[in-house]
mmCIF file of C-alpha atoms in Angstrom:
data_model
loop_
_atom_site.group_PDB
_atom_site.id
_atom_site.type_symbol
_atom_site.label_atom_id
_atom_site.label_comp_id
_atom_site.label_asym_id
_atom_site.label_seq_id
_atom_site.Cartn_x
_atom_site.Cartn_y
_atom_site.Cartn_z
ATOM 1 C CA MET A 1 7.704 -15.736 33.963
ATOM 2 C CA ARG A 2 10.522 -15.224 31.471
ATOM 3 C CA ASN A 3 13.005 -12.449 32.191
ATOM 4 C CA TRP A 4 11.810 -9.837 29.685
ATOM 5 C CA SER A 5 13.942 -7.051 31.141
ATOM 6 C CA ARG A 6 17.106 -9.069 30.482
ATOM 7 C CA VAL A 7 16.429 -8.662 26.770
ATOM 8 C CA LEU A 8 15.236 -5.064 26.809
ATOM 9 C CA SER A 9 17.490 -3.590 29.476
ATOM 10 C CA ALA A 10 20.447 -2.837 27.205
ATOM 11 C CA GLU A 11 18.671 0.384 26.237
ATOM 12 C CA VAL A 12 15.651 2.189 27.597
ATOM 13 C CA ARG A 13 13.142 0.894 25.058
ATOM 14 C CA HIS A 14 9.812 0.821 26.753
ATOM 15 C CA SER A 15 7.555 2.166 24.008
ATOM 16 C CA TRP A 16 4.641 -0.009 23.014
ATOM 17 C CA VAL A 17 6.263 -0.562 19.598
ATOM 18 C CA ASP A 18 9.398 -2.046 21.208
ATOM 19 C CA ILE A 19 7.336 -4.328 23.425
ATOM 20 C CA ARG A 20 5.164 -5.418 20.519
ATOM 21 C CA ASN A 21 8.174 -6.173 18.331
ATOM 22 C CA TRP A 22 9.887 -8.143 21.089
ATOM 23 C CA VAL A 23 6.805 -10.248 21.818
ATOM 24 C CA HIS A 24 6.288 -10.849 18.110
ATOM 25 C CA ALA A 25 9.913 -11.951 17.716
ATOM 26 C CA ARG A 26 9.496 -14.445 20.577
ATOM 27 C CA ILE A 27 6.403 -15.843 18.855
ATOM 28 C CA LEU A 28 8.228 -16.163 15.551
ATOM 29 C CA ASP A 29 11.204 -17.974 17.134
ATOM 30 C CA ARG A 30 8.789 -20.275 18.993
ATOM 31 C CA THR A 31 9.734 -19.093 22.488
ATOM 32 C CA TYR A 32 5.992 -18.736 22.737
ATOM 33 C CA ARG A 33 4.281 -21.334 20.593
ATOM 34 C CA PRO A 34 0.770 -21.422 19.120
ATOM 35 C CA GLY A 35 -1.667 -21.860 21.978
ATOM 36 C CA ASP A 36 0.758 -20.655 24.689
ATOM 37 C CA LYS A 37 -0.498 -18.137 27.210
ATOM 38 C CA LEU A 38 1.552 -14.965 27.572
ATOM 39 C CA PRO A 39 2.382 -13.359 30.936
ATOM 40 C CA ARG A 40 -0.189 -10.964 32.366
ATOM 41 C CA ASP A 41 0.021 -7.336 31.242
ATOM 42 C CA GLU A 42 0.700 -6.155 34.764
ATOM 43 C CA ASP A 43 3.524 -8.666 35.192
ATOM 44 C CA ILE A 44 5.178 -7.535 31.976
ATOM 45 C CA ALA A 45 4.805 -3.887 32.965
ATOM 46 C CA LYS A 46 6.322 -4.536 36.390
ATOM 47 C CA GLU A 47 9.224 -6.501 34.955
ATOM 48 C CA LEU A 48 10.012 -3.772 32.417
ATOM 49 C CA GLY A 49 9.261 -0.820 34.649
ATOM 50 C CA CYS A 50 6.749 0.649 32.247
ATOM 51 C CA ALA A 51 3.085 1.558 32.405
ATOM 52 C CA ARG A 52 0.540 -1.204 32.087
ATOM 53 C CA SER A 53 -1.217 0.876 29.411
ATOM 54 C CA THR A 54 1.958 0.661 27.292
ATOM 55 C CA VAL A 55 1.852 -3.127 27.410
ATOM 56 C CA GLN A 56 -1.878 -3.115 26.695
ATOM 57 C CA ARG A 57 -1.292 -0.992 23.603
ATOM 58 C CA ALA A 58 1.354 -3.417 22.352
ATOM 59 C CA MET A 59 -0.887 -6.423 22.936
ATOM 60 C CA ARG A 60 -3.838 -4.721 21.307
ATOM 61 C CA ASP A 61 -1.800 -4.157 18.175
ATOM 62 C CA LEU A 62 -0.771 -7.830 18.102
ATOM 63 C CA SER A 63 -4.404 -8.771 18.568
ATOM 64 C CA ASP A 64 -5.522 -6.473 15.744
ATOM 65 C CA ALA A 65 -2.895 -8.109 13.537
ATOM 66 C CA GLY A 66 -4.368 -11.554 14.299
ATOM 67 C CA ILE A 67 -1.219 -12.832 16.059
ATOM 68 C CA VAL A 68 -2.581 -13.153 19.591
ATOM 69 C CA GLU A 69 -6.042 -13.485 21.057
ATOM 70 C CA ARG A 70 -7.115 -11.506 24.098
ATOM 71 C CA LYS A 71 -9.999 -12.568 26.300
ATOM 72 C CA ARG A 72 -11.475 -10.607 29.145
ATOM 73 C CA LYS A 73 -10.340 -12.240 32.385
ATOM 74 C CA GLY A 74 -8.767 -14.936 30.225
ATOM 75 C CA GLY A 75 -5.453 -13.278 29.445
ATOM 76 C CA THR A 76 -3.531 -13.201 26.180
ATOM 77 C CA GLN A 77 -2.806 -16.305 24.152
ATOM 78 C CA VAL A 78 -0.824 -16.926 20.981
ATOM 79 C CA ARG A 79 -3.332 -17.853 18.318
ATOM 80 C CA ALA A 80 -3.259 -21.525 17.430
ATOM 81 C CA HIS A 81 -3.961 -20.510 13.834
ATOM 82 C CA PRO A 82 -2.645 -16.963 13.333
ATOM 83 C CA VAL A 83 -4.750 -14.766 11.078
ATOM 84 C CA THR A 84 -3.013 -12.798 8.332
ATOM 85 C CA ARG A 85 -4.765 -9.496 7.837
ATOM 86 C CA ALA A 86 -4.177 -7.082 4.987
ATOM 87 C CA THR A 87 -4.543 -3.340 5.337
ATOM 88 C CA LEU A 88 -6.640 -1.911 2.538
ATOM 89 C CA ASP A 89 -7.673 1.740 2.583
ATOM 90 C CA ILE A 90 -10.503 2.955 0.384
ATOM 91 C CA PRO A 91 -8.550 4.727 -2.356
ATOM 92 C CA VAL A 92 -9.230 8.134 -3.837
ATOM 93 C CA THR A 93 -9.110 7.270 -7.529
ATOM 94 C CA ARG A 94 -7.649 10.662 -8.418
ATOM 95 C CA ASN A 95 -4.670 10.015 -6.119
ATOM 96 C CA GLU A 96 -4.275 6.472 -7.417
ATOM 97 C CA VAL A 97 -4.069 7.690 -11.018
ATOM 98 C CA GLU A 98 -1.702 10.557 -10.244
ATOM 99 C CA GLN A 99 0.600 8.351 -8.165
ATOM 100 C CA ARG A 100 1.182 6.163 -11.196
ATOM 101 C CA GLY A 101 2.295 9.244 -13.133
ATOM 102 C CA SER A 102 -0.864 9.716 -15.199
ATOM 103 C CA VAL A 103 -3.214 12.654 -15.644
ATOM 104 C CA TYR A 104 -6.549 12.141 -13.895
ATOM 105 C CA GLY A 105 -9.886 12.779 -15.558
ATOM 106 C CA TYR A 106 -13.500 12.237 -14.568
ATOM 107 C CA GLN A 107 -16.913 12.119 -16.238
ATOM 108 C CA LEU A 108 -20.275 12.012 -14.468
ATOM 109 C CA LEU A 109 -22.573 9.704 -16.454
ATOM 110 C CA THR A 110 -25.657 9.451 -14.240
ATOM 111 C CA ARG A 111 -26.968 11.278 -11.171
ATOM 112 C CA VAL A 112 -30.545 10.482 -10.237
ATOM 113 C CA ILE A 113 -32.719 9.681 -7.211
ATOM 114 C CA ASP A 114 -34.152 6.244 -7.855
ATOM 115 C CA GLU A 115 -35.613 3.162 -6.183
ATOM 116 C CA ILE A 116 -32.839 0.801 -5.151
ATOM 117 C CA PRO A 117 -32.785 -2.642 -6.826
ATOM 118 C CA LEU A 118 -32.976 -5.911 -4.896
ATOM 119 C CA ALA A 119 -29.194 -6.385 -5.107
ATOM 120 C CA VAL A 120 -28.608 -3.116 -3.230
ATOM 121 C CA MET A 121 -31.288 -3.991 -0.677
ATOM 122 C CA SER A 122 -29.419 -7.219 -0.032
ATOM 123 C CA LYS A 123 -26.040 -5.498 0.358
ATOM 124 C CA PHE A 124 -27.468 -3.104 2.933
ATOM 125 C CA SER A 125 -29.546 -5.860 4.596
ATOM 126 C CA LEU A 126 -32.713 -3.828 4.058
ATOM 127 C CA ARG A 127 -36.138 -5.464 4.188
ATOM 128 C CA GLN A 128 -37.897 -2.710 2.288
ATOM 129 C CA SER A 129 -36.901 -0.803 -0.785
ATOM 130 C CA LYS A 130 -36.247 2.926 -0.596
ATOM 131 C CA GLN A 131 -34.978 5.708 -2.780
ATOM 132 C CA MET A 132 -31.297 6.578 -2.868
ATOM 133 C CA LEU A 133 -28.964 8.624 -5.013
ATOM 134 C CA HIS A 134 -27.702 6.604 -7.978
ATOM 135 C CA VAL A 135 -24.407 7.819 -9.419
ATOM 136 C CA GLU A 136 -22.527 6.369 -12.356
ATOM 137 C CA ALA A 137 -19.161 7.825 -13.317
ATOM 138 C CA LEU A 138 -16.109 7.101 -15.415
ATOM 139 C CA HIS A 139 -12.615 7.738 -14.037
ATOM 140 C CA LEU A 140 -9.869 8.346 -16.596
ATOM 141 C CA ALA A 141 -6.076 8.053 -16.722
ATOM 142 C CA ASP A 142 -4.365 10.001 -19.481
ATOM 143 C CA GLN A 143 -7.768 10.476 -21.152
ATOM 144 C CA ARG A 144 -8.292 6.717 -21.250
ATOM 145 C CA PRO A 145 -10.966 4.797 -19.285
ATOM 146 C CA TYR A 146 -9.669 3.569 -15.940
ATOM 147 C CA ILE A 147 -12.585 2.654 -13.653
ATOM 148 C CA LEU A 148 -16.324 2.539 -14.317
ATOM 149 C CA GLU A 149 -18.119 3.299 -11.047
ATOM 150 C CA ASP A 150 -21.753 2.371 -10.294
ATOM 151 C CA ARG A 151 -22.717 3.744 -6.871
ATOM 152 C CA TRP A 152 -25.750 4.110 -4.611
ATOM 153 C CA ILE A 153 -25.661 6.631 -1.730
ATOM 154 C CA CYS A 154 -28.158 6.655 1.137
ATOM 155 C CA THR A 155 -29.365 10.252 1.314
ATOM 156 C CA GLU A 156 -30.945 9.634 4.725
ATOM 157 C CA THR A 157 -27.461 8.979 6.133
ATOM 158 C CA VAL A 158 -25.638 11.428 3.844
ATOM 159 C CA PRO A 159 -28.141 14.209 2.992
ATOM 160 C CA GLU A 160 -25.345 16.717 2.359
ATOM 161 C CA VAL A 161 -24.253 14.808 -0.763
ATOM 162 C CA LEU A 162 -27.288 16.290 -2.533
ATOM 163 C CA ASN A 163 -25.561 19.681 -2.400
ATOM 164 C CA VAL A 164 -22.286 18.406 -3.863
ATOM 165 C CA ASP A 165 -21.506 19.238 -7.490
ATOM 166 C CA LEU A 166 -20.718 15.729 -8.694
ATOM 167 C CA VAL A 167 -19.872 17.057 -12.130
ATOM 168 C CA GLU A 168 -16.763 18.697 -10.667
ATOM 169 C CA GLN A 169 -15.930 16.256 -7.855
ATOM 170 C CA SER A 170 -16.435 12.498 -7.836
ATOM 171 C CA ALA A 171 -18.581 10.861 -5.168
ATOM 172 C CA ASN A 172 -15.591 8.621 -4.436
ATOM 173 C CA GLU A 173 -13.380 11.582 -3.538
ATOM 174 C CA TRP A 174 -16.061 13.486 -1.621
ATOM 175 C CA LEU A 175 -17.128 10.487 0.498
ATOM 176 C CA VAL A 176 -13.570 9.473 1.420
ATOM 177 C CA HIS A 177 -12.834 13.010 2.618
ATOM 178 C CA ASN A 178 -16.165 13.798 4.268
ATOM 179 C CA LYS A 179 -17.956 10.669 5.459
ATOM 180 C CA PRO A 180 -16.135 8.361 7.895
ATOM 181 C CA TYR A 181 -17.437 4.823 8.215
ATOM 182 C CA SER A 182 -17.420 2.247 10.996
ATOM 183 C CA ARG A 183 -17.790 -0.860 8.818
ATOM 184 C CA CYS A 184 -16.798 -1.782 5.286
ATOM 185 C CA ASP A 185 -17.636 -4.957 3.372
ATOM 186 C CA LEU A 186 -15.407 -5.808 0.397
ATOM 187 C CA ARG A 187 -15.817 -8.221 -2.489
ATOM 188 C CA PHE A 188 -13.410 -8.884 -5.363
ATOM 189 C CA TYR A 189 -14.279 -10.885 -8.445
ATOM 190 C CA ALA A 190 -14.033 -10.945 -12.234
ATOM 191 C CA VAL A 191 -16.690 -10.441 -14.890
ATOM 192 C CA GLN A 192 -16.805 -10.608 -18.651
ATOM 193 C CA ALA A 193 -17.353 -7.262 -20.326
ATOM 194 C CA ASP A 194 -20.899 -6.879 -21.652
ATOM 195 C CA GLU A 195 -21.697 -4.454 -24.468
ATOM 196 C CA TYR A 196 -22.269 -1.437 -22.226
ATOM 197 C CA THR A 197 -19.206 -2.010 -20.017
ATOM 198 C CA ALA A 198 -16.988 -2.785 -23.009
ATOM 199 C CA ARG A 199 -18.071 0.468 -24.665
ATOM 200 C CA GLN A 200 -17.509 2.590 -21.541
ATOM 201 C CA LEU A 201 -14.095 1.081 -20.780
ATOM 202 C CA ASP A 202 -13.078 0.779 -24.439
ATOM 203 C CA ALA A 203 -12.399 -2.910 -23.792
ATOM 204 C CA PRO A 204 -12.963 -5.951 -26.006
ATOM 205 C CA LEU A 205 -16.405 -7.499 -25.651
ATOM 206 C CA GLY A 206 -16.180 -10.507 -23.319
ATOM 207 C CA SER A 207 -12.788 -9.530 -21.891
ATOM 208 C CA ALA A 208 -12.082 -10.370 -18.228
ATOM 209 C CA LEU A 209 -12.456 -7.356 -15.957
ATOM 210 C CA PHE A 210 -11.567 -7.024 -12.272
ATOM 211 C CA VAL A 211 -14.406 -5.785 -10.050
ATOM 212 C CA MET A 212 -14.227 -4.239 -6.569
ATOM 213 C CA GLU A 213 -17.409 -3.919 -4.526
ATOM 214 C CA ARG A 214 -17.451 -1.843 -1.335
ATOM 215 C CA THR A 215 -20.348 -1.248 1.027
ATOM 216 C CA THR A 216 -19.975 1.058 4.021
ATOM 217 C CA TRP A 217 -22.001 1.895 7.128
ATOM 218 C CA ILE A 218 -21.797 4.306 10.024
ATOM 219 C CA ASN A 219 -22.922 2.160 12.947
ATOM 220 C CA LEU A 220 -26.120 0.520 11.574
ATOM 221 C CA SER A 221 -26.871 3.212 8.986
ATOM 222 C CA PRO A 222 -25.907 2.517 5.351
ATOM 223 C CA ILE A 223 -23.693 5.058 3.628
ATOM 224 C CA THR A 224 -22.878 3.808 0.143
ATOM 225 C CA THR A 225 -22.361 0.729 -1.980
ATOM 226 C CA VAL A 226 -20.242 0.891 -5.111
ATOM 227 C CA ARG A 227 -19.355 -1.497 -7.902
ATOM 228 C CA ALA A 228 -16.081 -0.402 -9.512
ATOM 229 C CA ILE A 229 -15.221 -2.176 -12.766
ATOM 230 C CA THR A 230 -11.622 -1.678 -13.829
ATOM 231 C CA THR A 231 -10.009 -1.486 -17.220
ATOM 232 C CA PRO A 232 -8.061 -4.561 -18.478
ATOM 233 C CA GLY A 233 -4.615 -4.747 -16.872
ATOM 234 C CA TYR A 234 -5.601 -2.969 -13.650
ATOM 235 C CA GLN A 235 -3.500 -3.945 -10.613
ATOM 236 C CA LEU A 236 -4.484 -3.695 -6.948
ATOM 237 C CA LEU A 237 -1.713 -3.196 -4.375
ATOM 238 C CA THR A 238 -2.139 -3.809 -0.654
ATOM 239 C CA GLN A 239 0.212 -4.435 2.261
ATOM 240 C CA ILE A 240 0.351 -7.191 4.871
#
């Protein structure tokens, strides 16, 4: 085993962040190469004089980042092909607009209980159709169209949404603040503006528009699926 304490002993730096950063640095400088097996958690903890749980937390973070792979009873190994993962939070559109220095606005276009179409059945992996809350809304920035939102909400999973005044508060904002999810599927693609979309977004007919689709669940229960069509020139920022 390599002498980890020789590197970390200059200062008392035994937080999981310090251990994670040191291991990551050794992977980047090829001290540990793709496919190499790292020392056992308990050996690292003993060498550094820290709790095993501290090392486990550091390794878990590296695993979540796609840098190492952990197997039960198989130890920790540097990934042969590291995975780069981006962090993307579901945004509250109001905050997004205000952070860019604009004045937020919102218009509810449709709110109705309706039979879900086949496309929504497919997104939720449902075998039978059912009724859900269909909401269509327009988000504005400085009184100009910003995002056209077409959303379905499962009222069996989220019955309380029926009591929300969606004229005053968007479903996007209410769900982010009130309904945690355990799984989220994302799709990004471009479409050409049809007559309806072009009119709502005040965009040229046939112009290229960026689309974000999000579908969320709590365990196996569907929460919502939304198709957000953005105005021309929209930019999405994430961090890696």
